[in-house]
């Protein structure tokens, strides 16, 4: 499918570190939709307002929706001021985005406008600076995930969100942030391996900074629409490298200080538990993706695997009680790995499956009961009561 981007005055506005027009271009590319600049599209043409803020999932939903050959498609609930309009071949195309609303109204008057229910994905037009600020706030709030740990949700995200936008504005890519977070985390591990409490506290603080930066790489990738499998894999590997370095550094510091209860056996068990938990985490997360298991279970796993322990480590380093961390990590890592192994063996109820995309007619001629469920209000002069 091809798309035509129509001129609109809001395309130059910035939303969360990226111009609206550039965000639209990237969303189209992610959805596999090519921009038609020569006007030679042979099939249906997707008209996109130049000031549209739209998610790739919404674009994909429109491209995949099935409609009669002469009908037009819009996103349900946005037909009065459409950001997107999929029109059949031969339609007279307006030159500017302001012509999308009259064009949609003409299809609607003939009963040929259909709405795609795209699962709540963002699809709106950014007309001015105030709307751009509101959209940016919404995008940043969407960075918080249900799977975030307590400190990640209430502290890390409040720090990483503004920092991610600052980095995005300066062209810093997600993989560069991952490298920076890894370097800071390894510097923190070096500090934790020192003998002095001040150096250990500084090292733990650097590890906390690394944790905040670790949130920035994913946030920048999502905000800039540049998530990749390689970036995800790189982040995962670097996280585990830093975690292993921190655990080893704390064990080394306790052994060198001769702390009671920090024998070589305990430290070895702790590192072995970390390796076991990491291996089980890789296997378990891959199994969750393949088997379609319950979303709540995946979120619980990610909360347990979060880096909230960085704040405990900072408190214990400041108190001179790193040996307590060694003991807790030894027990906790083995318990976590065994829990994942048990859950993998027992299994979990499958999800019932996602709700399929639905298409509801917006025209006067519609008699489908789905109209009643579509959030699409017809003009007063054309309203017909839909079946319940």
mmCIF file with all atom_site columns, N, CA, C and O in Angstrom, residues 46-64:
data_model
loop_
_atom_site.group_PDB
_atom_site.id
_atom_site.type_symbol
_atom_site.label_atom_id
_atom_site.label_alt_id
_atom_site.label_comp_id
_atom_site.label_asym_id
_atom_site.label_entity_id
_atom_site.label_seq_id
_atom_site.pdbx_PDB_ins_code
_atom_site.Cartn_x
_atom_site.Cartn_y
_atom_site.Cartn_z
_atom_site.occupancy
_atom_site.B_iso_or_equiv
_atom_site.pdbx_formal_charge
_atom_site.auth_seq_id
_atom_site.auth_comp_id
_atom_site.auth_asym_id
_atom_site.auth_atom_id
_atom_site.pdbx_PDB_model_num
ATOM 1  N N  . UNK A 1 46 ? -3.715 5.698  0.989  1.00 0.00 ? 46 UNK A N  1
ATOM 2  C CA . UNK A 1 46 ? -3.890 6.173  2.361  1.00 0.00 ? 46 UNK A CA 1
ATOM 3  C C  . UNK A 1 46 ? -3.494 7.646  2.420  1.00 0.00 ? 46 UNK A C  1
ATOM 4  O O  . UNK A 1 46 ? -2.342 7.998  2.164  1.00 0.00 ? 46 UNK A O  1
ATOM 5  N N  . UNK A 1 47 ? -4.440 8.496  2.766  1.00 0.00 ? 47 UNK A N  1
ATOM 6  C CA . UNK A 1 47 ? -4.189 9.920  2.903  1.00 0.00 ? 47 UNK A CA 1
ATOM 7  C C  . UNK A 1 47 ? -3.862 10.211 4.371  1.00 0.00 ? 47 UNK A C  1
ATOM 8  O O  . UNK A 1 47 ? -4.628 9.840  5.272  1.00 0.00 ? 47 UNK A O  1
ATOM 9  N N  . UNK A 1 48 ? -2.726 10.859 4.592  1.00 0.00 ? 48 UNK A N  1
ATOM 10 C CA . UNK A 1 48 ? -2.237 11.106 5.945  1.00 0.00 ? 48 UNK A CA 1
ATOM 11 C C  . UNK A 1 48 ? -2.041 12.604 6.125  1.00 0.00 ? 48 UNK A C  1
ATOM 12 O O  . UNK A 1 48 ? -1.325 13.243 5.340  1.00 0.00 ? 48 UNK A O  1
ATOM 13 N N  . UNK A 1 49 ? -2.662 13.167 7.145  1.00 0.00 ? 49 UNK A N  1
ATOM 14 C CA . UNK A 1 49 ? -2.455 14.580 7.447  1.00 0.00 ? 49 UNK A CA 1
ATOM 15 C C  . UNK A 1 49 ? -1.018 14.794 7.896  1.00 0.00 ? 49 UNK A C  1
ATOM 16 O O  . UNK A 1 49 ? -0.469 13.999 8.676  1.00 0.00 ? 49 UNK A O  1
ATOM 17 N N  . UNK A 1 50 ? -0.386 15.853 7.401  1.00 0.00 ? 50 UNK A N  1
ATOM 18 C CA . UNK A 1 50 ? 1.004  16.117 7.747  1.00 0.00 ? 50 UNK A CA 1
ATOM 19 C C  . UNK A 1 50 ? 1.222  16.426 9.205  1.00 0.00 ? 50 UNK A C  1
ATOM 20 O O  . UNK A 1 50 ? 2.354  16.372 9.695  1.00 0.00 ? 50 UNK A O  1
ATOM 21 N N  . UNK A 1 51 ? 0.140  16.750 9.937  1.00 0.00 ? 51 UNK A N  1
ATOM 22 C CA . UNK A 1 51 ? 0.258  17.011 11.376 1.00 0.00 ? 51 UNK A CA 1
ATOM 23 C C  . UNK A 1 51 ? -0.304 15.849 12.197 1.00 0.00 ? 51 UNK A C  1
ATOM 24 O O  . UNK A 1 51 ? -0.674 16.014 13.358 1.00 0.00 ? 51 UNK A O  1
ATOM 25 N N  . UNK A 1 52 ? -0.373 14.660 11.584 1.00 0.00 ? 52 UNK A N  1
ATOM 26 C CA . UNK A 1 52 ? -0.937 13.489 12.269 1.00 0.00 ? 52 UNK A CA 1
ATOM 27 C C  . UNK A 1 52 ? 0.070  12.905 13.253 1.00 0.00 ? 52 UNK A C  1
ATOM 28 O O  . UNK A 1 52 ? 1.253  12.752 12.942 1.00 0.00 ? 52 UNK A O  1
ATOM 29 N N  . UNK A 1 53 ? -0.416 12.571 14.445 1.00 0.00 ? 53 UNK A N  1
ATOM 30 C CA . UNK A 1 53 ? 0.365  11.812 15.411 1.00 0.00 ? 53 UNK A CA 1
ATOM 31 C C  . UNK A 1 53 ? -0.298 10.445 15.494 1.00 0.00 ? 53 UNK A C  1
ATOM 32 O O  . UNK A 1 53 ? -1.377 10.298 16.064 1.00 0.00 ? 53 UNK A O  1
ATOM 33 N N  . UNK A 1 54 ? 0.330  9.456  14.903 1.00 0.00 ? 54 UNK A N  1
ATOM 34 C CA . UNK A 1 54 ? -0.315 8.164  14.740 1.00 0.00 ? 54 UNK A CA 1
ATOM 35 C C  . UNK A 1 54 ? 0.680  7.044  15.024 1.00 0.00 ? 54 UNK A C  1
ATOM 36 O O  . UNK A 1 54 ? 1.864  7.153  14.708 1.00 0.00 ? 54 UNK A O  1
ATOM 37 N N  . UNK A 1 55 ? 0.194  5.977  15.626 1.00 0.00 ? 55 UNK A N  1
ATOM 38 C CA . UNK A 1 55 ? 1.044  4.844  15.939 1.00 0.00 ? 55 UNK A CA 1
ATOM 39 C C  . UNK A 1 55 ? 1.066  3.862  14.765 1.00 0.00 ? 55 UNK A C  1
ATOM 40 O O  . UNK A 1 55 ? 0.066  3.718  14.045 1.00 0.00 ? 55 UNK A O  1
ATOM 41 N N  . UNK A 1 56 ? 2.186  3.180  14.569 1.00 0.00 ? 56 UNK A N  1
ATOM 42 C CA . UNK A 1 56 ? 2.265  2.216  13.458 1.00 0.00 ? 56 UNK A CA 1
ATOM 43 C C  . UNK A 1 56 ? 1.188  1.138  13.514 1.00 0.00 ? 56 UNK A C  1
ATOM 44 O O  . UNK A 1 56 ? 0.734  0.660  12.475 1.00 0.00 ? 56 UNK A O  1
ATOM 45 N N  . UNK A 1 57 ? 0.753  0.747  14.727 1.00 0.00 ? 57 UNK A N  1
ATOM 46 C CA . UNK A 1 57 ? -0.281 -0.284 14.833 1.00 0.00 ? 57 UNK A CA 1
ATOM 47 C C  . UNK A 1 57 ? -1.592 0.174  14.205 1.00 0.00 ? 57 UNK A C  1
ATOM 48 O O  . UNK A 1 57 ? -2.330 -0.631 13.627 1.00 0.00 ? 57 UNK A O  1
ATOM 49 N N  . UNK A 1 58 ? -1.904 1.467  14.331 1.00 0.00 ? 58 UNK A N  1
ATOM 50 C CA . UNK A 1 58 ? -3.127 2.001  13.728 1.00 0.00 ? 58 UNK A CA 1
ATOM 51 C C  . UNK A 1 58 ? -3.021 1.979  12.206 1.00 0.00 ? 58 UNK A C  1
ATOM 52 O O  . UNK A 1 58 ? -3.968 1.614  11.503 1.00 0.00 ? 58 UNK A O  1
ATOM 53 N N  . UNK A 1 59 ? -1.858 2.379  11.700 1.00 0.00 ? 59 UNK A N  1
ATOM 54 C CA . UNK A 1 59 ? -1.642 2.340  10.249 1.00 0.00 ? 59 UNK A CA 1
ATOM 55 C C  . UNK A 1 59 ? -1.762 0.915  9.720  1.00 0.00 ? 59 UNK A C  1
ATOM 56 O O  . UNK A 1 59 ? -2.370 0.682  8.674  1.00 0.00 ? 59 UNK A O  1
ATOM 57 N N  . UNK A 1 60 ? -1.198 -0.024 10.430 1.00 0.00 ? 60 UNK A N  1
ATOM 58 C CA . UNK A 1 60 ? -1.282 -1.426 10.013 1.00 0.00 ? 60 UNK A CA 1
ATOM 59 C C  . UNK A 1 60 ? -2.722 -1.918 10.040 1.00 0.00 ? 60 UNK A C  1
ATOM 60 O O  . UNK A 1 60 ? -3.137 -2.703 9.178  1.00 0.00 ? 60 UNK A O  1
ATOM 61 N N  . UNK A 1 61 ? -3.499 -1.452 11.039 1.00 0.00 ? 61 UNK A N  1
ATOM 62 C CA . UNK A 1 61 ? -4.900 -1.861 11.121 1.00 0.00 ? 61 UNK A CA 1
ATOM 63 C C  . UNK A 1 61 ? -5.684 -1.368 9.914  1.00 0.00 ? 61 UNK A C  1
ATOM 64 O O  . UNK A 1 61 ? -6.498 -2.102 9.338  1.00 0.00 ? 61 UNK A O  1
ATOM 65 N N  . UNK A 1 62 ? -5.441 -0.130 9.503  1.00 0.00 ? 62 UNK A N  1
ATOM 66 C CA . UNK A 1 62 ? -6.127 0.396  8.318  1.00 0.00 ? 62 UNK A CA 1
ATOM 67 C C  . UNK A 1 62 ? -5.720 -0.371 7.065  1.00 0.00 ? 62 UNK A C  1
ATOM 68 O O  . UNK A 1 62 ? -6.549 -0.689 6.210  1.00 0.00 ? 62 UNK A O  1
ATOM 69 N N  . UNK A 1 63 ? -4.427 -0.657 6.943  1.00 0.00 ? 63 UNK A N  1
ATOM 70 C CA . UNK A 1 63 ? -3.944 -1.359 5.760  1.00 0.00 ? 63 UNK A CA 1
ATOM 71 C C  . UNK A 1 63 ? -4.495 -2.776 5.675  1.00 0.00 ? 63 UNK A C  1
ATOM 72 O O  . UNK A 1 63 ? -4.715 -3.307 4.587  1.00 0.00 ? 63 UNK A O  1
ATOM 73 N N  . UNK A 1 64 ? -4.728 -3.394 6.842  1.00 0.00 ? 64 UNK A N  1
ATOM 74 C CA . UNK A 1 64 ? -5.182 -4.790 6.857  1.00 0.00 ? 64 UNK A CA 1
ATOM 75 C C  . UNK A 1 64 ? -6.698 -4.916 6.815  1.00 0.00 ? 64 UNK A C  1
ATOM 76 O O  . UNK A 1 64 ? -7.215 -6.011 6.585  1.00 0.00 ? 64 UNK A O  1
#
